[in-house]
Amino acid sequence: MDTATATQVLDSLASSLRLNIYRGLVRRGPDGMVAGEIAAALGLPANNVSFHLKDLTQANLVTVEQEGRFQRYRANIPLMLDLVAYLTEECCSGHPEQCTTYRQASRVSDGVLPALSRSLPPSPGGR
Amino acid sequence: MDTATATQVLDSLASSLRLNIYRGLVRRGPDGMVAGEIAAALGLPANNVSFHLKDLTQANLVTVEQEGRFQRYRANIPLMLDLVAYLTEECCSGHPEQCTTYRQASRVSDGVLPALSRSLPPSPGGR
DNA sequence: GTTACACTTCAACGATTCTTGTATTTTTGA
DNA sequence: TCAAAAATACAAGAATCGTTGAAGTGTAAC
C-alpha cells in the first residue's frame, strides 16, 4: 500500500456517517446490504447515502454488485488489514523487541503485533 | 472505543501530512522525535507541523513530553490497535467461521483476525 | 410500451479545513 | 537581566467537504 491509497482509505472512514456504513457492512459480513437497506437503517435520505457509498467504493473499502434493480454493498475486510500493516510498518525500525511495551497496552495486540513483526522488511534506513 | 473517538483518530490520519508524521514516529518507536526534527524531515514550516501535531495529540495518536526547550513526540501504538479492533468488531455478526474467506486475502491477516475473533462480544443483535 | 421503483448524478449553498504570516511563550546560554 | 532559539497561538484567505433538492438512468412489473 502507498501513501495515497492509505490517505484515501482513512479519509473515507473519517466521517461518522461513512464509518457507520462501513461498520454496519462489516457486521453483515459476506451477506452485505442493499443501498436502500443502509439508508433505512441510518434514517438518512437515499441520495446522501449514495453519495458516501460512492466515496467508500472509490476507496475500495466496499464493493458493489448489481442484483436485479438493487445494488448490494459489502465491506472489503482485506483492504482494512492491509491498511493496518501499512500503519504499523517498520514499527521501531525493525527492532520488534521494542514493541513488547506496546503489546501489553491493548486488548487485541497479542494477535496483531507479532503478525506485523513477522512481515517487517529489514528497515531501509537501517540504523 | 466509541464512534466519536474512532472518527477523531481516523480524521487525524486522513491527511497525508499527518499520516507521514505518524508513520515517521511509529518507525522511531519509543525514541520518538522532537518537533523541529519532524519539520526538518518533512521539509515543512515549523508552525504548520505544530498545527498538525496538535491535531494528532488531541486525537491521542501521539504523546508529547517536554524535554528542556524541546517537545518530544511519540506514536501511541496501542490506540491504533484498539482502533483496528473497533473497525472489525462484530465481523460477520459473531460468526467468525465466515471470516475465513477474508483471512486468505491479506498478507497480515493471519495474526489479526484470530485475535479479533477471540475478543468478539456475543453480538448484541444476536441474530 | 408504459408505469413504478431503486438508486445515482448533478448543481449549489453553507460549513469546515488547510496553509501562511505574525505575534507570543518558554527555555537556554552569556 | 538580556538576547537567541524552539515551539505554539492566533487571524485571514483559499480550497475542500457535506447536505439538500431536482433530474436522470436502469430494472422489474403490468
mmCIF file of C-alpha atoms (C1' of nucleotides) in Angstrom:
data_model
loop_
_atom_site.group_PDB
_atom_site.id
_atom_site.type_symbol
_atom_site.label_atom_id
_atom_site.label_comp_id
_atom_site.label_asym_id
_atom_site.label_seq_id
_atom_site.Cartn_x
_atom_site.Cartn_y
_atom_site.Cartn_z
ATOM 1 C CA MET A 1 0.000 0.000 0.000
ATOM 2 C CA ASP A 2 1.205 3.533 -0.780
ATOM 3 C CA THR A 3 0.537 6.825 0.982
ATOM 4 C CA ALA A 4 -2.089 7.962 -1.491
ATOM 5 C CA THR A 5 -4.121 4.785 -1.084
ATOM 6 C CA ALA A 6 -3.850 4.880 2.694
ATOM 7 C CA THR A 7 -4.934 8.514 2.794
ATOM 8 C CA GLN A 8 -7.914 7.766 0.593
ATOM 9 C CA VAL A 9 -8.990 4.857 2.778
ATOM 10 C CA LEU A 10 -8.556 6.801 6.000
ATOM 11 C CA ASP A 11 -10.363 9.806 4.594
ATOM 12 C CA SER A 12 -13.252 7.600 3.573
ATOM 13 C CA LEU A 13 -13.627 6.391 7.134
ATOM 14 C CA ALA A 14 -13.065 9.797 8.708
ATOM 15 C CA SER A 15 -16.757 10.693 8.524
ATOM 16 C CA SER A 16 -19.036 9.293 11.212
ATOM 17 C CA LEU A 17 -21.665 8.610 8.579
ATOM 18 C CA ARG A 18 -19.326 6.595 6.387
ATOM 19 C CA LEU A 19 -17.826 4.925 9.428
ATOM 20 C CA ASN A 20 -21.290 3.750 10.467
ATOM 21 C CA ILE A 21 -21.989 2.472 6.982
ATOM 22 C CA TYR A 22 -18.736 0.564 6.911
ATOM 23 C CA ARG A 23 -19.164 -0.938 10.356
ATOM 24 C CA GLY A 24 -22.678 -2.000 9.503
ATOM 25 C CA LEU A 25 -21.367 -3.772 6.421
ATOM 26 C CA VAL A 26 -18.556 -5.430 8.373
ATOM 27 C CA ARG A 27 -21.148 -6.719 10.765
ATOM 28 C CA ARG A 28 -23.130 -8.306 7.943
ATOM 29 C CA GLY A 29 -20.081 -9.988 6.525
ATOM 30 C CA PRO A 30 -20.431 -11.693 3.131
ATOM 31 C CA ASP A 31 -24.189 -11.013 3.061
ATOM 32 C CA GLY A 32 -23.735 -7.273 2.739
ATOM 33 C CA MET A 33 -26.678 -4.894 2.387
ATOM 34 C CA VAL A 34 -28.515 -3.183 -0.448
ATOM 35 C CA ALA A 35 -28.408 0.611 -0.673
ATOM 36 C CA GLY A 36 -31.977 1.191 0.447
ATOM 37 C CA GLU A 37 -31.460 -1.041 3.453
ATOM 38 C CA ILE A 38 -28.459 1.003 4.519
ATOM 39 C CA ALA A 39 -30.285 4.291 4.122
ATOM 40 C CA ALA A 40 -33.237 2.988 6.133
ATOM 41 C CA ALA A 41 -31.000 1.638 8.886
ATOM 42 C CA LEU A 42 -29.367 5.022 9.289
ATOM 43 C CA GLY A 43 -32.510 7.085 8.762
ATOM 44 C CA LEU A 44 -30.939 9.171 6.017
ATOM 45 C CA PRO A 45 -32.042 10.307 2.533
ATOM 46 C CA ALA A 46 -31.090 7.834 -0.170
ATOM 47 C CA ASN A 47 -29.123 10.290 -2.265
ATOM 48 C CA ASN A 48 -26.959 11.278 0.659
ATOM 49 C CA VAL A 49 -26.129 7.667 1.459
ATOM 50 C CA SER A 50 -25.474 7.039 -2.210
ATOM 51 C CA PHE A 51 -23.008 9.918 -2.218
ATOM 52 C CA HIS A 52 -20.999 8.402 0.620
ATOM 53 C CA LEU A 53 -21.251 4.881 -0.730
ATOM 54 C CA LYS A 54 -19.642 6.110 -3.911
ATOM 55 C CA ASP A 55 -16.832 7.553 -1.814
ATOM 56 C CA LEU A 56 -16.344 4.256 0.022
ATOM 57 C CA THR A 57 -16.465 2.344 -3.238
ATOM 58 C CA GLN A 58 -13.837 4.544 -4.880
ATOM 59 C CA ALA A 59 -11.580 3.927 -1.893
ATOM 60 C CA ASN A 60 -12.223 0.222 -2.453
ATOM 61 C CA LEU A 61 -13.431 -0.128 1.133
ATOM 62 C CA VAL A 62 -16.720 -1.540 -0.076
ATOM 63 C CA THR A 63 -17.643 -3.466 -3.187
ATOM 64 C CA VAL A 64 -20.839 -3.218 -5.220
ATOM 65 C CA GLU A 65 -22.779 -5.869 -7.050
ATOM 66 C CA GLN A 66 -25.827 -5.385 -9.187
ATOM 67 C CA GLU A 67 -28.717 -7.563 -8.029
ATOM 68 C CA GLY A 68 -31.792 -7.016 -10.133
ATOM 69 C CA ARG A 69 -32.683 -3.410 -9.500
ATOM 70 C CA PHE A 70 -30.832 -3.399 -6.209
ATOM 71 C CA GLN A 71 -27.206 -2.604 -5.521
ATOM 72 C CA ARG A 72 -25.649 -4.843 -2.904
ATOM 73 C CA TYR A 73 -22.708 -3.488 -0.948
ATOM 74 C CA ARG A 74 -20.128 -5.475 1.014
ATOM 75 C CA ALA A 75 -17.192 -4.444 3.197
ATOM 76 C CA ASN A 76 -13.712 -5.111 1.858
ATOM 77 C CA ILE A 77 -12.079 -6.509 5.008
ATOM 78 C CA PRO A 78 -8.726 -7.482 3.462
ATOM 79 C CA LEU A 79 -8.067 -3.870 2.492
ATOM 80 C CA MET A 80 -8.517 -2.882 6.130
ATOM 81 C CA LEU A 81 -5.982 -5.470 7.197
ATOM 82 C CA ASP A 82 -3.513 -4.159 4.648
ATOM 83 C CA LEU A 83 -4.047 -0.653 5.961
ATOM 84 C CA VAL A 84 -3.195 -1.776 9.469
ATOM 85 C CA ALA A 85 0.000 -3.341 8.166
ATOM 86 C CA TYR A 86 0.888 -0.097 6.440
ATOM 87 C CA LEU A 87 0.229 1.978 9.544
ATOM 88 C CA THR A 88 2.425 -0.125 11.799
ATOM 89 C CA GLU A 89 5.036 -0.952 9.178
ATOM 90 C CA GLU A 90 8.648 -0.643 10.274
ATOM 91 C CA CYS A 91 7.489 -0.246 13.838
ATOM 92 C CA CYS A 92 10.562 0.508 15.992
ATOM 93 C CA SER A 93 12.771 0.476 12.870
ATOM 94 C CA GLY A 94 12.885 -3.274 12.624
ATOM 95 C CA HIS A 95 13.600 -3.946 16.284
ATOM 96 C CA PRO A 96 10.380 -5.764 17.244
ATOM 97 C CA GLU A 97 11.669 -6.462 20.732
ATOM 98 C CA GLN A 98 10.934 -2.802 21.481
ATOM 99 C CA CYS A 99 7.306 -3.335 20.558
ATOM 100 C CA THR A 100 6.876 -5.559 23.600
ATOM 101 C CA THR A 101 5.920 -2.471 25.581
ATOM 102 C CA TYR A 102 3.052 -1.811 23.262
ATOM 103 C CA ARG A 103 1.687 -5.331 23.250
ATOM 104 C CA GLN A 104 0.716 -5.119 26.877
ATOM 105 C CA ALA A 105 -1.341 -1.983 26.428
ATOM 106 C CA SER A 106 -4.109 -3.199 24.121
ATOM 107 C CA ARG A 107 -6.678 -5.932 24.374
ATOM 108 C CA VAL A 108 -6.110 -7.214 20.883
ATOM 109 C CA SER A 109 -2.446 -6.520 20.433
ATOM 110 C CA ASP A 110 -1.427 -10.109 21.105
ATOM 111 C CA GLY A 111 -2.679 -11.108 17.717
ATOM 112 C CA VAL A 112 -1.715 -8.017 15.798
ATOM 113 C CA LEU A 113 1.853 -7.041 16.513
ATOM 114 C CA PRO A 114 3.503 -10.453 16.186
ATOM 115 C CA ALA A 115 1.990 -10.721 12.737
ATOM 116 C CA LEU A 116 3.312 -7.312 11.829
ATOM 117 C CA SER A 117 6.725 -8.029 13.238
ATOM 118 C CA ARG A 118 6.904 -11.146 11.161
ATOM 119 C CA SER A 119 6.207 -9.240 7.953
ATOM 120 C CA LEU A 120 8.641 -6.436 8.709
ATOM 121 C CA PRO A 121 11.114 -5.525 5.981
ATOM 122 C CA PRO A 122 14.769 -5.039 7.074
ATOM 123 C CA SER A 123 14.261 -1.269 7.529
ATOM 124 C CA PRO A 124 15.722 0.798 4.632
ATOM 125 C CA GLY A 125 17.274 3.423 6.899
ATOM 126 C CA GLY A 126 18.902 0.539 8.689
ATOM 127 C CA ARG A 127 20.109 2.331 11.828
ATOM 128 C CA MET B 1 -13.770 2.778 21.729
ATOM 129 C CA ASP B 2 -16.801 4.800 20.626
ATOM 130 C CA THR B 3 -17.718 6.279 17.255
ATOM 131 C CA ALA B 4 -16.622 9.792 18.169
ATOM 132 C CA THR B 5 -13.162 8.647 19.211
ATOM 133 C CA ALA B 6 -12.747 6.466 16.135
ATOM 134 C CA THR B 7 -13.802 9.307 13.847
ATOM 135 C CA GLN B 8 -11.354 11.666 15.501
ATOM 136 C CA VAL B 9 -8.490 9.191 15.146
ATOM 137 C CA LEU B 10 -9.318 8.432 11.524
ATOM 138 C CA ASP B 11 -9.716 12.091 10.684
ATOM 139 C CA SER B 12 -6.336 12.798 12.212
ATOM 140 C CA LEU B 13 -4.716 10.274 9.915
ATOM 141 C CA ALA B 14 -6.732 11.272 6.847
ATOM 142 C CA SER B 15 -4.221 13.950 5.838
ATOM 143 C CA SER B 16 -1.114 12.804 4.012
ATOM 144 C CA LEU B 17 0.935 15.251 6.031
ATOM 145 C CA ARG B 18 -0.277 13.886 9.378
ATOM 146 C CA LEU B 19 -0.046 10.349 8.098
ATOM 147 C CA ASN B 20 3.622 10.891 7.264
ATOM 148 C CA ILE B 21 4.256 12.386 10.683
ATOM 149 C CA TYR B 22 2.599 9.447 12.381
ATOM 150 C CA ARG B 23 4.402 6.829 10.327
ATOM 151 C CA GLY B 24 7.708 8.521 10.990
ATOM 152 C CA LEU B 25 7.020 8.375 14.716
ATOM 153 C CA VAL B 26 5.953 4.731 14.541
ATOM 154 C CA ARG B 27 9.224 3.995 12.847
ATOM 155 C CA ARG B 28 11.179 5.627 15.658
ATOM 156 C CA GLY B 29 9.315 3.677 18.291
ATOM 157 C CA PRO B 30 9.928 4.656 21.941
ATOM 158 C CA ASP B 31 12.627 7.155 20.929
ATOM 159 C CA GLY B 32 10.176 9.483 19.231
ATOM 160 C CA MET B 33 11.211 12.787 17.630
ATOM 161 C CA VAL B 34 11.266 16.444 18.645
ATOM 162 C CA ALA B 35 9.108 18.918 16.734
ATOM 163 C CA GLY B 36 11.942 20.580 14.857
ATOM 164 C CA GLU B 37 13.279 17.224 13.767
ATOM 165 C CA ILE B 38 9.906 16.299 12.329
ATOM 166 C CA ALA B 39 9.551 19.601 10.482
ATOM 167 C CA ALA B 40 13.061 19.256 9.047
ATOM 168 C CA ALA B 41 12.464 15.662 7.958
ATOM 169 C CA LEU B 42 9.347 16.687 6.048
ATOM 170 C CA GLY B 43 10.712 19.997 4.750
ATOM 171 C CA LEU B 44 7.769 21.979 6.105
ATOM 172 C CA PRO B 45 7.463 25.222 8.117
ATOM 173 C CA ALA B 46 7.527 24.638 11.861
ATOM 174 C CA ASN B 47 4.192 26.316 12.566
ATOM 175 C CA ASN B 48 2.415 24.158 10.042
ATOM 176 C CA VAL B 49 3.836 20.965 11.539
ATOM 177 C CA SER B 50 2.974 22.214 15.013
ATOM 178 C CA PHE B 51 -0.610 22.727 13.887
ATOM 179 C CA HIS B 52 -0.926 19.140 12.761
ATOM 180 C CA LEU B 53 0.944 17.762 15.760
ATOM 181 C CA LYS B 54 -1.640 19.426 17.955
ATOM 182 C CA ASP B 55 -4.326 17.682 15.960
ATOM 183 C CA LEU B 56 -2.632 14.307 16.384
ATOM 184 C CA THR B 57 -2.092 14.963 20.082
ATOM 185 C CA GLN B 58 -5.739 15.849 20.661
ATOM 186 C CA ALA B 59 -6.718 12.603 18.979
ATOM 187 C CA ASN B 60 -4.287 10.901 21.373
ATOM 188 C CA LEU B 61 -2.470 9.347 18.435
ATOM 189 C CA VAL B 62 0.802 10.866 19.613
ATOM 190 C CA THR B 63 2.036 11.864 23.051
ATOM 191 C CA VAL B 64 4.184 14.865 23.977
ATOM 192 C CA GLU B 65 6.857 15.235 26.602
ATOM 193 C CA GLN B 66 8.726 18.399 27.499
ATOM 194 C CA GLU B 67 12.470 17.967 27.223
ATOM 195 C CA GLY B 68 14.309 21.164 28.040
ATOM 196 C CA ARG B 69 13.163 23.553 25.362
ATOM 197 C CA PHE B 70 12.225 20.737 23.026
ATOM 198 C CA GLN B 71 8.960 18.860 22.735
ATOM 199 C CA ARG B 72 9.405 15.149 22.132
ATOM 200 C CA TYR B 73 6.602 13.345 20.306
ATOM 201 C CA ARG B 74 5.920 9.604 20.265
ATOM 202 C CA ALA B 75 3.350 7.478 18.444
ATOM 203 C CA ASN B 76 0.602 5.918 20.537
ATOM 204 C CA ILE B 77 0.589 2.421 19.059
ATOM 205 C CA PRO B 78 -1.922 0.841 21.462
ATOM 206 C CA LEU B 79 -4.586 3.317 20.364
ATOM 207 C CA MET B 80 -4.088 2.181 16.788
ATOM 208 C CA LEU B 81 -4.570 -1.422 17.821
ATOM 209 C CA ASP B 82 -7.783 -0.507 19.618
ATOM 210 C CA LEU B 83 -8.992 1.285 16.501
ATOM 211 C CA VAL B 84 -8.428 -1.832 14.427
ATOM 212 C CA ALA B 85 -10.440 -3.832 16.923
ATOM 213 C CA TYR B 86 -13.252 -1.289 16.699
ATOM 214 C CA LEU B 87 -13.272 -1.329 12.916
ATOM 215 C CA THR B 88 -13.536 -5.088 12.651
ATOM 216 C CA GLU B 89 -15.699 -5.583 15.728
ATOM 217 C CA GLU B 90 -18.631 -7.925 15.317
ATOM 218 C CA CYS B 91 -17.245 -9.017 11.993
ATOM 219 C CA CYS B 92 -19.791 -11.387 10.395
ATOM 220 C CA SER B 93 -22.144 -10.869 13.350
ATOM 221 C CA GLY B 94 -20.229 -13.136 15.671
ATOM 222 C CA HIS B 95 -19.811 -15.997 13.204
ATOM 223 C CA PRO B 96 -16.031 -15.958 12.828
ATOM 224 C CA GLU B 97 -16.086 -19.031 10.616
ATOM 225 C CA GLN B 98 -17.334 -16.744 7.839
ATOM 226 C CA CYS B 99 -14.227 -14.618 8.213
ATOM 227 C CA THR B 100 -12.129 -17.483 6.893
ATOM 228 C CA THR B 101 -12.609 -16.115 3.408
ATOM 229 C CA TYR B 102 -11.034 -12.840 4.415
ATOM 230 C CA ARG B 103 -8.034 -14.332 6.122
ATOM 231 C CA GLN B 104 -6.685 -15.713 2.868
ATOM 232 C CA ALA B 105 -6.759 -12.374 1.101
ATOM 233 C CA SER B 106 -4.279 -10.346 3.124
ATOM 234 C CA ARG B 107 -0.629 -10.817 3.974
ATOM 235 C CA VAL B 108 -1.033 -9.948 7.627
ATOM 236 C CA SER B 109 -4.498 -11.248 8.295
ATOM 237 C CA ASP B 110 -3.267 -14.428 9.940
ATOM 238 C CA GLY B 111 -2.300 -12.521 13.004
ATOM 239 C CA VAL B 112 -5.128 -10.034 13.044
ATOM 240 C CA LEU B 113 -8.436 -11.761 12.582
ATOM 241 C CA PRO B 114 -7.990 -14.644 15.001
ATOM 242 C CA ALA B 115 -7.205 -12.122 17.698
ATOM 243 C CA LEU B 116 -10.318 -10.183 16.831
ATOM 244 C CA SER B 117 -12.479 -13.247 16.742
ATOM 245 C CA ARG B 118 -11.260 -14.191 20.179
ATOM 246 C CA SER B 119 -12.237 -10.827 21.599
ATOM 247 C CA LEU B 120 -15.637 -10.738 19.918
ATOM 248 C CA PRO B 121 -18.597 -9.913 22.136
ATOM 249 C CA PRO B 122 -21.663 -12.188 21.747
ATOM 250 C CA SER B 123 -23.172 -9.762 19.212
ATOM 251 C CA PRO B 124 -25.891 -7.541 20.770
ATOM 252 C CA GLY B 125 -28.270 -8.024 17.856
ATOM 253 C CA GLY B 126 -27.841 -11.725 18.434
ATOM 254 C CA ARG B 127 -29.490 -12.987 15.239
ATOM 255 C "C1'" DG C 1 -44.951 0.014 -24.209
ATOM 256 C "C1'" DT C 2 -45.758 2.232 -20.127
ATOM 257 C "C1'" DT C 3 -45.653 2.793 -15.184
ATOM 258 C "C1'" DA C 4 -43.370 2.309 -10.794
ATOM 259 C "C1'" DC C 5 -39.338 1.537 -8.182
ATOM 260 C "C1'" DA C 6 -34.211 1.587 -6.657
ATOM 261 C "C1'" DC C 7 -30.599 4.125 -6.995
ATOM 262 C "C1'" DT C 8 -27.388 7.544 -8.798
ATOM 263 C "C1'" DT C 9 -25.869 12.028 -10.688
ATOM 264 C "C1'" DC C 10 -25.737 16.952 -10.845
ATOM 265 C "C1'" DA C 11 -25.795 21.772 -9.159
ATOM 266 C "C1'" DA C 12 -25.462 24.876 -5.255
ATOM 267 C "C1'" DC C 13 -25.144 26.687 -0.843
ATOM 268 C "C1'" DG C 14 -23.177 26.611 3.919
ATOM 269 C "C1'" DA C 15 -19.637 24.852 6.866
ATOM 270 C "C1'" DT C 16 -15.230 23.138 7.750
ATOM 271 C "C1'" DT C 17 -10.279 22.640 6.867
ATOM 272 C "C1'" DC C 18 -5.523 23.858 5.349
ATOM 273 C "C1'" DT C 19 -1.804 26.956 4.703
ATOM 274 C "C1'" DT C 20 0.685 31.120 5.536
ATOM 275 C "C1'" DG C 21 2.279 35.199 8.143
ATOM 276 C "C1'" DT C 22 2.723 37.430 12.515
ATOM 277 C "C1'" DA C 23 2.983 37.534 17.441
ATOM 278 C "C1'" DT C 24 3.698 35.218 21.926
ATOM 279 C "C1'" DT C 25 5.545 31.924 25.370
ATOM 280 C "C1'" DT C 26 9.249 29.329 27.323
ATOM 281 C "C1'" DT C 27 13.905 27.857 27.825
ATOM 282 C "C1'" DT C 28 18.918 28.230 27.210
ATOM 283 C "C1'" DG C 29 23.317 30.498 27.486
ATOM 284 C "C1'" DA C 30 26.116 34.626 28.373
ATOM 285 C "C1'" DT D 1 18.960 40.650 33.032
ATOM 286 C "C1'" DC D 2 19.283 40.241 28.031
ATOM 287 C "C1'" DA D 3 19.398 38.008 23.556
ATOM 288 C "C1'" DA D 4 18.668 33.880 20.786
ATOM 289 C "C1'" DA D 5 16.356 29.570 19.788
ATOM 290 C "C1'" DA D 6 12.309 26.238 19.838
ATOM 291 C "C1'" DA D 7 7.838 25.845 19.621
ATOM 292 C "C1'" DT D 8 2.976 27.254 19.940
ATOM 293 C "C1'" DA D 9 -1.166 30.512 19.368
ATOM 294 C "C1'" DC D 10 -3.828 33.441 16.576
ATOM 295 C "C1'" DA D 11 -6.012 35.505 12.345
ATOM 296 C "C1'" DA D 12 -7.189 35.557 7.328
ATOM 297 C "C1'" DG D 13 -7.643 33.876 2.811
ATOM 298 C "C1'" DA D 14 -8.183 29.990 -0.416
ATOM 299 C "C1'" DA D 15 -9.709 25.439 -1.005
ATOM 300 C "C1'" DT D 16 -12.279 21.468 0.160
ATOM 301 C "C1'" DC D 17 -16.186 18.849 2.001
ATOM 302 C "C1'" DG D 18 -21.149 17.669 3.216
ATOM 303 C "C1'" DT D 19 -26.020 18.126 2.763
ATOM 304 C "C1'" DT D 20 -30.079 19.045 0.128
ATOM 305 C "C1'" DG D 21 -33.295 19.175 -3.808
ATOM 306 C "C1'" DA D 22 -34.218 18.110 -8.579
ATOM 307 C "C1'" DA D 23 -33.298 15.452 -12.545
ATOM 308 C "C1'" DG D 24 -31.577 11.232 -14.753
ATOM 309 C "C1'" DT D 25 -30.518 6.009 -15.552
ATOM 310 C "C1'" DG D 26 -31.654 1.415 -15.476
ATOM 311 C "C1'" DT D 27 -34.513 -2.589 -13.935
ATOM 312 C "C1'" DA D 28 -38.848 -5.002 -12.982
ATOM 313 C "C1'" DA D 29 -43.873 -5.481 -13.215
ATOM 314 C "C1'" DC D 30 -48.197 -4.874 -15.610
#
